[in-house]
Amino acid sequence: MKSIAKDFSNKDYEKHAALFFTEEGIVVNSHTSSPLLQFGKIVKELGIIINEAYEDGERPFIITCESLLTPDQMMKKGFHIESPKSFLISLQNEKIQQCILRAVHWLTWDSKLQHCSKCGTKIQKVFESTEKKCDSCKHSFYPKLSPAVMVLIQRENEVLLGRSAHFKPGVYSALAGFIDIGETAEQAAHREVKEEVGVEIGELEYFGTQSWPFPDSFMIAFKAQYLRGAIQIDANEIQDAQWFDLNNLPALPSHSSISRKLIESVLLKNKTWTHYE
Ligand SMILES: [Zn+2]
């Protein structure tokens, strides 16, 4: 990640792809539904005033900006602004998804880390990587990741799903929680399941990971077989949890989420595939 805020004279930049972020969200081409826009063209077309600009290797530039156009004027030119979170939820293209995840994580962290937490000196905006260094005490800072675990518990033809108060109405998902300090991901998985629903699980089967920068979660997903215990909900952690038959599942999280992929992997394995919305 390299700050390029003071150097737009470089002609090579003109045709480079860029992601434009305003206070309201990410700028999207309404016709193609893509946020990957041609840097020079869009700056002129939408009357963009650049606040910060970052070069990121072969990836698109990351631009924070304001537009001189109103939302109506922007719409007439074929563009609109969406919240990055809702855009990511509906996005299927994994390559673009990864660019946006990285950009949002970077910008959130960049805006928070204004001063050195060790000596209080203001951190300079110019840097060459995702490392930021305090000019005064030389302490290094890197973007924060908060690791969390997700567990999908299976019992024959059923899965245990729960819902939090902040989920959309009717949506259930695999159980999840943050890893505590000094804990392994596996220990966290067993502990979270026991705390949230009171059941015990057997050996964990690794499924995959996903970064989710709202604000900085890094999710490690597992599958596990049920061992023993009846569901006893911790109301401080979740609103509800139930066993669901694989042929009769509730509303599930969005297709782009790792929780959805985790649940679908069990559906596929059990050949009970139905298209759930
Ligand atoms: Zn310092």
Coordinates of N, CA and C and ligand atoms in Angstrom, one line a residue, residues 116 118-121 134 136-139, ligand 1:
C116 N 0.4 7.6 17.2 CA 1.1 6.5 17.8 C 0.6 6.2 19.1
K118 N 2.0 4.5 21.4 CA 3.1 4.4 22.3 C 3.5 5.8 22.8
C119 N 3.7 6.7 21.9 CA 4.3 8.0 22.3 C 3.4 9.2 21.9
G120 N 2.3 9.0 21.1 CA 1.3 10.0 20.9 C 1.6 10.9 19.6
T121 N 2.8 10.6 19.0 CA 3.1 11.4 17.8 C 2.1 11.2 16.6
C134 N 5.9 5.0 13.4 CA 5.9 6.3 14.0 C 7.3 6.9 13.8
S136 N 8.7 9.2 15.3 CA 9.4 9.6 16.6 C 10.0 8.4 17.3
C137 N 9.2 7.4 17.7 CA 9.7 6.3 18.5 C 10.0 5.0 17.6
K138 N 9.7 5.1 16.3 CA 9.9 4.0 15.3 C 9.1 2.8 15.6
H139 N 8.0 2.9 16.4 CA 7.2 1.7 16.6 C 6.4 1.4 15.4
Ligands
ZN1 ZN 5.7 6.7 18.6

